[in-house]
Every structure is written in structure tokens, then in C-alpha cells.
Amino acid sequence: MRVLVCVKRVPAPGARIVLTDDQRAVDARHLPFAVSPHEECAIEEAVRIKERHGGSVVVMTLGPAEAEEQLRYAVSVGADEAVLVTTDGSDWDPQATAAALAQRTAELEASGGAFDLILFGNESADSAGYQVGIRVAHTLDRPVVSGIKAIEIEGDGLVARRETGAGFEVYRLPLPAVVAVREGINLPRYPTLPARLQAKKVEVARNEVEQTSGGLTMLRLVTPAETTSATSILGQGPEAAPAVVDLFESLGLM
């Protein structure tokens, strides 16, 4: 099995987002970055497929030079090769992103053989567009399913399961195929220290691609209003017991 995983460098979940003065970009000077959680699970699933069926895993991202950090993380947990499609760090819309990834995928397949499976996260943690994987599949003329919580390789095809309120929807796809997975399909492993050190030595293949015009125009970014919670101290030690009882009674718990 030759598996490609496409990931995205995003602000670390839970980090406080600060915008630039013109509200057209995220101020990243003090912002930690990570792989989107869905895509972290996609990396883990690709490595598990390799462990069960043999083959190799290639991880690819479109982004600035700093995105090498996320690619090396993927290598530290089991990916074999890393490919960076470099940009100047500006945001690309889903159409332009998908076009660039599809172009580079075709080039990788021309030089190293077709990918049996291409994995995406169901959506990125920042823009949550749900589009790139489907657009890449359409460009490459391959079957695609999204929202997947289980994958099984069976001969020259795969079985994918999507969770619903009543159970699971089951899809059977011929290979090669494209699948977008959801967080919870697995529990991603942690990289070991030797693996992290080894990943620092891996050569990241770089490729520049010209940005094409997409169908969206960004006007400005807006951050949601921050919410805060107040904490009331009812007392210290045994003296707080009556206040706790009163609180439970007011909540209807007694």
C-alpha cells in the first residue's frame, strides 16, 4: 500500500488568536502551531495501514517553510517521506489549495507510482471548509467519502464506515481512493524521543507552485467574543459545608 496523507499547519487548538491590525491575517508572532486534530488521526491511520499491509506513507502539506515542523512530526510517528509545497505564508482558498495539492500528487505519482489511498482530515481546525479533499479527488477522478470513522482494506478495495445517530453507514470503494477521516477513528500515538531526533534528519522535498485564483475573496477576519467564567469561594474547610448544602438545594439537587 502506498498512502499519501495531506495535512495542514494550523494554530494549536486552544491557543488565543490575535489578529493583525488590518484584520486580514492572524498575528503568529507568539502563536504555537500544530497539525489539525482530524489530520493527526489521518497520519495515525496511514501508519497503521502500513503496519498491517506493508508499503509506505508520504505526508504532504501546502504552507510556509515553517510547516516543516508539522511534516517532521508526521515522520516521527511513522511516515516515510515528507513533501512541502511552499507558499509565502498567505492564506489560500480551498480551490487554489486543492489545485496545488492535486498537481503535486500527480507529479509524485508520475515519479514514484500511484497512491493506493489518499487521506485527508475531514476539515481543517482553522477554516473548517470541508472542501479540499473532495476537490482533490474530483481533480484526480477518484472515488471519495468523508466523515469516516473506520477503514478496512479488503483486496483491491476498502470498506469505510461513517458514524450516524443510528449506527454506521458502510461504503465500499475501489482503490485508488480518497478518504477524509474524522477525529476518533483512532488514538494517535506519541512520538518517541529517538523518533523525533531521527525526524530532524529527514530531507523534506520542496516544491514551489504558482497560486491560482480561486472563487473566494477574503475581506477580513473576525474573532468570536471571549467568554469568561466567575468563581465563587463558598468557604474554607468544614465551615463551607452549610453553603454547599444551600447551593445544592438552590440547584434542585437535594
PDB file of N, CA and C in Angstrom, residues 17-115:
ATOM      1  N   ILE A  17      -6.167  33.456  19.739  1.00  0.00           N
ATOM      2  CA  ILE A  17      -5.945  34.005  18.408  1.00  0.00           C
ATOM      3  C   ILE A  17      -5.979  35.534  18.468  1.00  0.00           C
ATOM      4  N   VAL A  18      -4.926  36.151  17.947  1.00  0.00           N
ATOM      5  CA  VAL A  18      -4.847  37.608  17.859  1.00  0.00           C
ATOM      6  C   VAL A  18      -4.688  37.984  16.386  1.00  0.00           C
ATOM      7  N   LEU A  19      -5.478  38.941  15.936  1.00  0.00           N
ATOM      8  CA  LEU A  19      -5.436  39.361  14.539  1.00  0.00           C
ATOM      9  C   LEU A  19      -4.476  40.530  14.351  1.00  0.00           C
ATOM     10  N   THR A  20      -3.998  40.669  13.128  1.00  0.00           N
ATOM     11  CA  THR A  20      -3.200  41.835  12.784  1.00  0.00           C
ATOM     12  C   THR A  20      -4.096  43.072  12.774  1.00  0.00           C
ATOM     13  N   ASP A  21      -3.479  44.251  12.752  1.00  0.00           N
ATOM     14  CA  ASP A  21      -4.246  45.489  12.842  1.00  0.00           C
ATOM     15  C   ASP A  21      -5.265  45.646  11.720  1.00  0.00           C
ATOM     16  N   ASP A  22      -4.942  45.127  10.530  1.00  0.00           N
ATOM     17  CA  ASP A  22      -5.877  45.268   9.408  1.00  0.00           C
ATOM     18  C   ASP A  22      -6.934  44.167   9.377  1.00  0.00           C
ATOM     19  N   GLN A  23      -6.885  43.232  10.334  1.00  0.00           N
ATOM     20  CA  GLN A  23      -7.859  42.135  10.454  1.00  0.00           C
ATOM     21  C   GLN A  23      -7.894  41.232   9.213  1.00  0.00           C
ATOM     22  N   ARG A  24      -6.767  41.132   8.542  1.00  0.00           N
ATOM     23  CA  ARG A  24      -6.719  40.287   7.357  1.00  0.00           C
ATOM     24  C   ARG A  24      -5.802  39.081   7.539  1.00  0.00           C
ATOM     25  N   ALA A  25      -5.229  38.913   8.711  1.00  0.00           N
ATOM     26  CA  ALA A  25      -4.342  37.779   8.976  1.00  0.00           C
ATOM     27  C   ALA A  25      -4.248  37.557  10.474  1.00  0.00           C
ATOM     28  N   VAL A  26      -3.777  36.372  10.829  1.00  0.00           N
ATOM     29  CA  VAL A  26      -3.553  36.042  12.234  1.00  0.00           C
ATOM     30  C   VAL A  26      -2.136  36.457  12.610  1.00  0.00           C
ATOM     31  N   ASP A  27      -2.006  37.167  13.714  1.00  0.00           N
ATOM     32  CA  ASP A  27      -0.689  37.548  14.216  1.00  0.00           C
ATOM     33  C   ASP A  27      -0.047  36.306  14.836  1.00  0.00           C
ATOM     34  N   ALA A  28       0.962  35.765  14.161  1.00  0.00           N
ATOM     35  CA  ALA A  28       1.539  34.479  14.560  1.00  0.00           C
ATOM     36  C   ALA A  28       2.836  34.619  15.348  1.00  0.00           C
ATOM     37  N   ARG A  29       3.169  35.828  15.783  1.00  0.00           N
ATOM     38  CA  ARG A  29       4.461  36.024  16.440  1.00  0.00           C
ATOM     39  C   ARG A  29       4.611  35.181  17.698  1.00  0.00           C
ATOM     40  N   HIS A  30       3.551  34.995  18.459  1.00  0.00           N
ATOM     41  CA  HIS A  30       3.636  34.238  19.705  1.00  0.00           C
ATOM     42  C   HIS A  30       2.656  33.063  19.702  1.00  0.00           C
ATOM     43  N   LEU A  31       2.330  32.579  18.516  1.00  0.00           N
ATOM     44  CA  LEU A  31       1.297  31.557  18.387  1.00  0.00           C
ATOM     45  C   LEU A  31       1.915  30.184  18.124  1.00  0.00           C
ATOM     46  N   PRO A  32       1.580  29.167  18.927  1.00  0.00           N
ATOM     47  CA  PRO A  32       2.060  27.810  18.633  1.00  0.00           C
ATOM     48  C   PRO A  32       1.234  27.190  17.505  1.00  0.00           C
ATOM     49  N   PHE A  33       1.856  26.302  16.745  1.00  0.00           N
ATOM     50  CA  PHE A  33       1.164  25.656  15.628  1.00  0.00           C
ATOM     51  C   PHE A  33       1.219  24.143  15.778  1.00  0.00           C
ATOM     52  N   ALA A  34       0.291  23.475  15.099  1.00  0.00           N
ATOM     53  CA  ALA A  34       0.205  22.021  15.172  1.00  0.00           C
ATOM     54  C   ALA A  34      -0.463  21.501  13.904  1.00  0.00           C
ATOM     55  N   VAL A  35      -0.601  20.186  13.824  1.00  0.00           N
ATOM     56  CA  VAL A  35      -1.382  19.550  12.766  1.00  0.00           C
ATOM     57  C   VAL A  35      -2.843  19.529  13.218  1.00  0.00           C
ATOM     58  N   SER A  36      -3.772  19.752  12.301  1.00  0.00           N
ATOM     59  CA  SER A  36      -5.188  19.669  12.649  1.00  0.00           C
ATOM     60  C   SER A  36      -5.497  18.315  13.290  1.00  0.00           C
ATOM     61  N   PRO A  37      -6.343  18.278  14.334  1.00  0.00           N
ATOM     62  CA  PRO A  37      -6.639  17.009  15.006  1.00  0.00           C
ATOM     63  C   PRO A  37      -7.153  15.911  14.077  1.00  0.00           C
ATOM     64  N   HIS A  38      -8.058  16.254  13.144  1.00  0.00           N
ATOM     65  CA  HIS A  38      -8.540  15.229  12.207  1.00  0.00           C
ATOM     66  C   HIS A  38      -7.373  14.669  11.386  1.00  0.00           C
ATOM     67  N   GLU A  39      -6.475  15.540  10.988  1.00  0.00           N
ATOM     68  CA  GLU A  39      -5.357  15.117  10.151  1.00  0.00           C
ATOM     69  C   GLU A  39      -4.318  14.344  10.947  1.00  0.00           C
ATOM     70  N   GLU A  40      -4.192  14.658  12.240  1.00  0.00           N
ATOM     71  CA  GLU A  40      -3.326  13.859  13.103  1.00  0.00           C
ATOM     72  C   GLU A  40      -3.817  12.411  13.127  1.00  0.00           C
ATOM     73  N   CYS A  41      -5.139  12.237  13.165  1.00  0.00           N
ATOM     74  CA  CYS A  41      -5.711  10.888  13.102  1.00  0.00           C
ATOM     75  C   CYS A  41      -5.506  10.260  11.726  1.00  0.00           C
ATOM     76  N   ALA A  42      -5.510  11.082  10.670  1.00  0.00           N
ATOM     77  CA  ALA A  42      -5.251  10.558   9.328  1.00  0.00           C
ATOM     78  C   ALA A  42      -3.827  10.018   9.219  1.00  0.00           C
ATOM     79  N   ILE A  43      -2.866  10.713   9.830  1.00  0.00           N
ATOM     80  CA  ILE A  43      -1.479  10.226   9.843  1.00  0.00           C
ATOM     81  C   ILE A  43      -1.411   8.888  10.566  1.00  0.00           C
ATOM     82  N   GLU A  44      -2.028   8.818  11.735  1.00  0.00           N
ATOM     83  CA  GLU A  44      -2.019   7.574  12.513  1.00  0.00           C
ATOM     84  C   GLU A  44      -2.656   6.429  11.732  1.00  0.00           C
ATOM     85  N   GLU A  45      -3.767   6.699  11.053  1.00  0.00           N
ATOM     86  CA  GLU A  45      -4.441   5.649  10.285  1.00  0.00           C
ATOM     87  C   GLU A  45      -3.570   5.167   9.138  1.00  0.00           C
ATOM     88  N   ALA A  46      -2.870   6.081   8.474  1.00  0.00           N
ATOM     89  CA  ALA A  46      -1.974   5.692   7.394  1.00  0.00           C
ATOM     90  C   ALA A  46      -0.852   4.799   7.905  1.00  0.00           C
ATOM     91  N   VAL A  47      -0.284   5.155   9.055  1.00  0.00           N
ATOM     92  CA  VAL A  47       0.798   4.349   9.629  1.00  0.00           C
ATOM     93  C   VAL A  47       0.281   2.974  10.021  1.00  0.00           C
ATOM     94  N   ARG A  48      -0.925   2.895  10.570  1.00  0.00           N
ATOM     95  CA  ARG A  48      -1.497   1.593  10.930  1.00  0.00           C
ATOM     96  C   ARG A  48      -1.738   0.736   9.694  1.00  0.00           C
ATOM     97  N   ILE A  49      -2.212   1.360   8.619  1.00  0.00           N
ATOM     98  CA  ILE A  49      -2.419   0.612   7.374  1.00  0.00           C
ATOM     99  C   ILE A  49      -1.081   0.077   6.867  1.00  0.00           C
ATOM    100  N   LYS A  50      -0.042   0.888   6.936  1.00  0.00           N
ATOM    101  CA  LYS A  50       1.288   0.430   6.526  1.00  0.00           C
ATOM    102  C   LYS A  50       1.750  -0.738   7.390  1.00  0.00           C
ATOM    103  N   GLU A  51       1.517  -0.661   8.683  1.00  0.00           N
ATOM    104  CA  GLU A  51       1.937  -1.730   9.587  1.00  0.00           C
ATOM    105  C   GLU A  51       1.190  -3.029   9.314  1.00  0.00           C
ATOM    106  N   ARG A  52      -0.071  -2.934   8.898  1.00  0.00           N
ATOM    107  CA  ARG A  52      -0.858  -4.146   8.636  1.00  0.00           C
ATOM    108  C   ARG A  52      -0.608  -4.718   7.248  1.00  0.00           C
ATOM    109  N   HIS A  53      -0.423  -3.840   6.265  1.00  0.00           N
ATOM    110  CA  HIS A  53      -0.385  -4.295   4.877  1.00  0.00           C
ATOM    111  C   HIS A  53       0.946  -4.045   4.183  1.00  0.00           C
ATOM    112  N   GLY A  54       1.893  -3.395   4.858  1.00  0.00           N
ATOM    113  CA  GLY A  54       3.155  -3.055   4.216  1.00  0.00           C
ATOM    114  C   GLY A  54       3.007  -1.824   3.346  1.00  0.00           C
ATOM    115  N   GLY A  55       4.119  -1.379   2.785  1.00  0.00           N
ATOM    116  CA  GLY A  55       4.083  -0.216   1.907  1.00  0.00           C
ATOM    117  C   GLY A  55       4.786   0.981   2.502  1.00  0.00           C
ATOM    118  N   SER A  56       4.305   2.180   2.162  1.00  0.00           N
ATOM    119  CA  SER A  56       4.956   3.407   2.614  1.00  0.00           C
ATOM    120  C   SER A  56       3.923   4.502   2.788  1.00  0.00           C
ATOM    121  N   VAL A  57       4.319   5.507   3.573  1.00  0.00           N
ATOM    122  CA  VAL A  57       3.440   6.656   3.836  1.00  0.00           C
ATOM    123  C   VAL A  57       4.186   7.931   3.486  1.00  0.00           C
ATOM    124  N   VAL A  58       3.569   8.752   2.651  1.00  0.00           N
ATOM    125  CA  VAL A  58       4.091  10.068   2.295  1.00  0.00           C
ATOM    126  C   VAL A  58       3.161  11.110   2.900  1.00  0.00           C
ATOM    127  N   VAL A  59       3.718  12.108   3.558  1.00  0.00           N
ATOM    128  CA  VAL A  59       2.905  13.188   4.116  1.00  0.00           C
ATOM    129  C   VAL A  59       3.227  14.473   3.362  1.00  0.00           C
ATOM    130  N   MET A  60       2.193  15.247   3.053  1.00  0.00           N
ATOM    131  CA  MET A  60       2.383  16.452   2.248  1.00  0.00           C
ATOM    132  C   MET A  60       1.559  17.593   2.830  1.00  0.00           C
ATOM    133  N   THR A  61       2.109  18.799   2.766  1.00  0.00           N
ATOM    134  CA  THR A  61       1.361  19.984   3.170  1.00  0.00           C
ATOM    135  C   THR A  61       1.681  21.136   2.245  1.00  0.00           C
ATOM    136  N   LEU A  62       0.739  22.059   2.166  1.00  0.00           N
ATOM    137  CA  LEU A  62       0.941  23.319   1.450  1.00  0.00           C
ATOM    138  C   LEU A  62       1.036  24.407   2.499  1.00  0.00           C
ATOM    139  N   GLY A  63       2.150  25.136   2.499  1.00  0.00           N
ATOM    140  CA  GLY A  63       2.307  26.169   3.509  1.00  0.00           C
ATOM    141  C   GLY A  63       3.680  26.795   3.477  1.00  0.00           C
ATOM    142  N   PRO A  64       3.982  27.627   4.472  1.00  0.00           N
ATOM    143  CA  PRO A  64       5.277  28.311   4.540  1.00  0.00           C
ATOM    144  C   PRO A  64       6.382  27.342   4.950  1.00  0.00           C
ATOM    145  N   ALA A  65       7.616  27.834   4.928  1.00  0.00           N
ATOM    146  CA  ALA A  65       8.760  26.994   5.295  1.00  0.00           C
ATOM    147  C   ALA A  65       8.612  26.435   6.701  1.00  0.00           C
ATOM    148  N   GLU A  66       7.964  27.191   7.606  1.00  0.00           N
ATOM    149  CA  GLU A  66       7.802  26.735   8.983  1.00  0.00           C
ATOM    150  C   GLU A  66       6.968  25.463   9.095  1.00  0.00           C
ATOM    151  N   ALA A  67       6.202  25.129   8.048  1.00  0.00           N
ATOM    152  CA  ALA A  67       5.366  23.928   8.089  1.00  0.00           C
ATOM    153  C   ALA A  67       6.199  22.646   8.078  1.00  0.00           C
ATOM    154  N   GLU A  68       7.515  22.775   7.871  1.00  0.00           N
ATOM    155  CA  GLU A  68       8.383  21.606   8.004  1.00  0.00           C
ATOM    156  C   GLU A  68       8.226  20.970   9.381  1.00  0.00           C
ATOM    157  N   GLU A  69       7.937  21.774  10.393  1.00  0.00           N
ATOM    158  CA  GLU A  69       7.779  21.259  11.753  1.00  0.00           C
ATOM    159  C   GLU A  69       6.673  20.205  11.797  1.00  0.00           C
ATOM    160  N   GLN A  70       5.549  20.476  11.142  1.00  0.00           N
ATOM    161  CA  GLN A  70       4.437  19.531  11.153  1.00  0.00           C
ATOM    162  C   GLN A  70       4.754  18.290  10.327  1.00  0.00           C
ATOM    163  N   LEU A  71       5.493  18.467   9.233  1.00  0.00           N
ATOM    164  CA  LEU A  71       5.894  17.313   8.434  1.00  0.00           C
ATOM    165  C   LEU A  71       6.839  16.407   9.212  1.00  0.00           C
ATOM    166  N   ARG A  72       7.764  16.992   9.934  1.00  0.00           N
ATOM    167  CA  ARG A  72       8.706  16.190  10.721  1.00  0.00           C
ATOM    168  C   ARG A  72       7.989  15.485  11.881  1.00  0.00           C
ATOM    169  N   TYR A  73       6.961  16.106  12.405  1.00  0.00           N
ATOM    170  CA  TYR A  73       6.155  15.418  13.413  1.00  0.00           C
ATOM    171  C   TYR A  73       5.555  14.150  12.814  1.00  0.00           C
ATOM    172  N   ALA A  74       5.016  14.257  11.595  1.00  0.00           N
ATOM    173  CA  ALA A  74       4.419  13.085  10.944  1.00  0.00           C
ATOM    174  C   ALA A  74       5.457  11.983  10.727  1.00  0.00           C
ATOM    175  N   VAL A  75       6.667  12.378  10.364  1.00  0.00           N
ATOM    176  CA  VAL A  75       7.737  11.387  10.179  1.00  0.00           C
ATOM    177  C   VAL A  75       8.084  10.731  11.512  1.00  0.00           C
ATOM    178  N   SER A  76       8.049  11.493  12.590  1.00  0.00           N
ATOM    179  CA  SER A  76       8.420  10.957  13.898  1.00  0.00           C
ATOM    180  C   SER A  76       7.436   9.909  14.404  1.00  0.00           C
ATOM    181  N   VAL A  77       6.210   9.882  13.857  1.00  0.00           N
ATOM    182  CA  VAL A  77       5.244   8.867  14.277  1.00  0.00           C
ATOM    183  C   VAL A  77       5.038   7.794  13.222  1.00  0.00           C
ATOM    184  N   GLY A  78       5.866   7.797  12.160  1.00  0.00           N
ATOM    185  CA  GLY A  78       5.817   6.665  11.243  1.00  0.00           C
ATOM    186  C   GLY A  78       5.747   6.947   9.762  1.00  0.00           C
ATOM    187  N   ALA A  79       5.563   8.197   9.341  1.00  0.00           N
ATOM    188  CA  ALA A  79       5.576   8.493   7.907  1.00  0.00           C
ATOM    189  C   ALA A  79       6.991   8.312   7.360  1.00  0.00           C
ATOM    190  N   ASP A  80       7.092   7.972   6.083  1.00  0.00           N
ATOM    191  CA  ASP A  80       8.395   7.677   5.481  1.00  0.00           C
ATOM    192  C   ASP A  80       8.991   8.847   4.719  1.00  0.00           C
ATOM    193  N   GLU A  81       8.150   9.644   4.077  1.00  0.00           N
ATOM    194  CA  GLU A  81       8.630  10.764   3.272  1.00  0.00           C
ATOM    195  C   GLU A  81       7.794  12.001   3.574  1.00  0.00           C
ATOM    196  N   ALA A  82       8.380  13.168   3.352  1.00  0.00           N
ATOM    197  CA  ALA A  82       7.692  14.433   3.609  1.00  0.00           C
ATOM    198  C   ALA A  82       7.862  15.362   2.411  1.00  0.00           C
ATOM    199  N   VAL A  83       6.766  15.999   2.025  1.00  0.00           N
ATOM    200  CA  VAL A  83       6.762  16.896   0.870  1.00  0.00           C
ATOM    201  C   VAL A  83       6.124  18.217   1.279  1.00  0.00           C
ATOM    202  N   LEU A  84       6.827  19.314   1.039  1.00  0.00           N
ATOM    203  CA  LEU A  84       6.318  20.647   1.332  1.00  0.00           C
ATOM    204  C   LEU A  84       6.093  21.404   0.035  1.00  0.00           C
ATOM    205  N   VAL A  85       4.857  21.779  -0.204  1.00  0.00           N
ATOM    206  CA  VAL A  85       4.521  22.653  -1.328  1.00  0.00           C
ATOM    207  C   VAL A  85       4.548  24.068  -0.765  1.00  0.00           C
ATOM    208  N   THR A  86       5.578  24.819  -1.094  1.00  0.00           N
ATOM    209  CA  THR A  86       5.860  26.067  -0.388  1.00  0.00           C
ATOM    210  C   THR A  86       4.990  27.228  -0.868  1.00  0.00           C
ATOM    211  N   THR A  87       4.615  28.063   0.112  1.00  0.00           N
ATOM    212  CA  THR A  87       3.895  29.301  -0.161  1.00  0.00           C
ATOM    213  C   THR A  87       4.588  30.420   0.611  1.00  0.00           C
ATOM    214  N   ASP A  88       4.102  31.629   0.433  1.00  0.00           N
ATOM    215  CA  ASP A  88       4.672  32.760   1.171  1.00  0.00           C
ATOM    216  C   ASP A  88       4.021  32.939   2.537  1.00  0.00           C
ATOM    217  N   GLY A  89       3.172  31.990   2.923  1.00  0.00           N
ATOM    218  CA  GLY A  89       2.503  32.066   4.204  1.00  0.00           C
ATOM    219  C   GLY A  89       1.124  32.687   4.157  1.00  0.00           C
ATOM    220  N   SER A  90       0.734  33.231   3.017  1.00  0.00           N
ATOM    221  CA  SER A  90      -0.604  33.814   2.895  1.00  0.00           C
ATOM    222  C   SER A  90      -1.641  32.703   2.802  1.00  0.00           C
ATOM    223  N   ASP A  91      -2.896  33.056   3.124  1.00  0.00           N
ATOM    224  CA  ASP A  91      -3.970  32.075   3.075  1.00  0.00           C
ATOM    225  C   ASP A  91      -4.359  31.780   1.631  1.00  0.00           C
ATOM    226  N   TRP A  92      -4.537  30.501   1.343  1.00  0.00           N
ATOM    227  CA  TRP A  92      -5.034  30.059   0.043  1.00  0.00           C
ATOM    228  C   TRP A  92      -6.454  29.544   0.231  1.00  0.00           C
ATOM    229  N   ASP A  93      -7.338  29.877  -0.702  1.00  0.00           N
ATOM    230  CA  ASP A  93      -8.694  29.374  -0.564  1.00  0.00           C
ATOM    231  C   ASP A  93      -8.751  27.899  -0.972  1.00  0.00           C
ATOM    232  N   PRO A  94      -9.863  27.198  -0.714  1.00  0.00           N
ATOM    233  CA  PRO A  94      -9.926  25.760  -0.984  1.00  0.00           C
ATOM    234  C   PRO A  94      -9.664  25.384  -2.437  1.00  0.00           C
ATOM    235  N   GLN A  95     -10.124  26.196  -3.378  1.00  0.00           N
ATOM    236  CA  GLN A  95      -9.920  25.869  -4.793  1.00  0.00           C
ATOM    237  C   GLN A  95      -8.432  25.897  -5.149  1.00  0.00           C
ATOM    238  N   ALA A  96      -7.743  26.961  -4.725  1.00  0.00           N
ATOM    239  CA  ALA A  96      -6.321  27.083  -5.035  1.00  0.00           C
ATOM    240  C   ALA A  96      -5.514  26.006  -4.319  1.00  0.00           C
ATOM    241  N   THR A  97      -5.864  25.728  -3.060  1.00  0.00           N
ATOM    242  CA  THR A  97      -5.159  24.700  -2.296  1.00  0.00           C
ATOM    243  C   THR A  97      -5.321  23.341  -2.946  1.00  0.00           C
ATOM    244  N   ALA A  98      -6.553  22.982  -3.294  1.00  0.00           N
ATOM    245  CA  ALA A  98      -6.807  21.683  -3.909  1.00  0.00           C
ATOM    246  C   ALA A  98      -6.100  21.552  -5.248  1.00  0.00           C
ATOM    247  N   ALA A  99      -6.087  22.611  -6.028  1.00  0.00           N
ATOM    248  CA  ALA A  99      -5.418  22.565  -7.334  1.00  0.00           C
ATOM    249  C   ALA A  99      -3.931  22.297  -7.168  1.00  0.00           C
ATOM    250  N   ALA A 100      -3.292  22.978  -6.190  1.00  0.00           N
ATOM    251  CA  ALA A 100      -1.863  22.799  -5.962  1.00  0.00           C
ATOM    252  C   ALA A 100      -1.555  21.393  -5.451  1.00  0.00           C
ATOM    253  N   LEU A 101      -2.358  20.893  -4.514  1.00  0.00           N
ATOM    254  CA  LEU A 101      -2.119  19.551  -3.971  1.00  0.00           C
ATOM    255  C   LEU A 101      -2.350  18.477  -5.033  1.00  0.00           C
ATOM    256  N   ALA A 102      -3.370  18.654  -5.848  1.00  0.00           N
ATOM    257  CA  ALA A 102      -3.627  17.676  -6.907  1.00  0.00           C
ATOM    258  C   ALA A 102      -2.489  17.663  -7.922  1.00  0.00           C
ATOM    259  N   GLN A 103      -1.976  18.846  -8.256  1.00  0.00           N
ATOM    260  CA  GLN A 103      -0.860  18.933  -9.196  1.00  0.00           C
ATOM    261  C   GLN A 103       0.368  18.222  -8.658  1.00  0.00           C
ATOM    262  N   ARG A 104       0.700  18.483  -7.390  1.00  0.00           N
ATOM    263  CA  ARG A 104       1.881  17.857  -6.801  1.00  0.00           C
ATOM    264  C   ARG A 104       1.677  16.360  -6.625  1.00  0.00           C
ATOM    265  N   THR A 105       0.459  15.935  -6.305  1.00  0.00           N
ATOM    266  CA  THR A 105       0.169  14.497  -6.193  1.00  0.00           C
ATOM    267  C   THR A 105       0.410  13.795  -7.520  1.00  0.00           C
ATOM    268  N   ALA A 106      -0.058  14.401  -8.594  1.00  0.00           N
ATOM    269  CA  ALA A 106       0.152  13.807  -9.917  1.00  0.00           C
ATOM    270  C   ALA A 106       1.637  13.695 -10.235  1.00  0.00           C
ATOM    271  N   GLU A 107       2.417  14.695  -9.839  1.00  0.00           N
ATOM    272  CA  GLU A 107       3.863  14.649 -10.077  1.00  0.00           C
ATOM    273  C   GLU A 107       4.525  13.542  -9.259  1.00  0.00           C
ATOM    274  N   LEU A 108       4.103  13.390  -8.011  1.00  0.00           N
ATOM    275  CA  LEU A 108       4.650  12.329  -7.166  1.00  0.00           C
ATOM    276  C   LEU A 108       4.300  10.950  -7.722  1.00  0.00           C
ATOM    277  N   GLU A 109       3.096  10.815  -8.236  1.00  0.00           N
ATOM    278  CA  GLU A 109       2.690   9.529  -8.804  1.00  0.00           C
ATOM    279  C   GLU A 109       3.434   9.231 -10.098  1.00  0.00           C
ATOM    280  N   ALA A 110       3.728  10.258 -10.873  1.00  0.00           N
ATOM    281  CA  ALA A 110       4.461  10.054 -12.115  1.00  0.00           C
ATOM    282  C   ALA A 110       5.882   9.560 -11.854  1.00  0.00           C
ATOM    283  N   SER A 111       6.459   9.984 -10.732  1.00  0.00           N
ATOM    284  CA  SER A 111       7.837   9.614 -10.427  1.00  0.00           C
ATOM    285  C   SER A 111       7.954   8.397  -9.518  1.00  0.00           C
ATOM    286  N   GLY A 112       6.941   8.154  -8.664  1.00  0.00           N
ATOM    287  CA  GLY A 112       7.074   7.070  -7.690  1.00  0.00           C
ATOM    288  C   GLY A 112       5.980   6.040  -7.706  1.00  0.00           C
ATOM    289  N   GLY A 113       5.016   6.153  -8.612  1.00  0.00           N
ATOM    290  CA  GLY A 113       3.917   5.199  -8.663  1.00  0.00           C
ATOM    291  C   GLY A 113       2.664   5.752  -8.021  1.00  0.00           C
ATOM    292  N   ALA A 114       1.529   5.199  -8.404  1.00  0.00           N
ATOM    293  CA  ALA A 114       0.244   5.704  -7.935  1.00  0.00           C
ATOM    294  C   ALA A 114       0.053   5.443  -6.447  1.00  0.00           C
ATOM    295  N   PHE A 115      -0.652   6.346  -5.790  1.00  0.00           N
ATOM    296  CA  PHE A 115      -1.039   6.142  -4.398  1.00  0.00           C
ATOM    297  C   PHE A 115      -2.306   5.294  -4.362  1.00  0.00           C
TER     298      PHE A 115
END
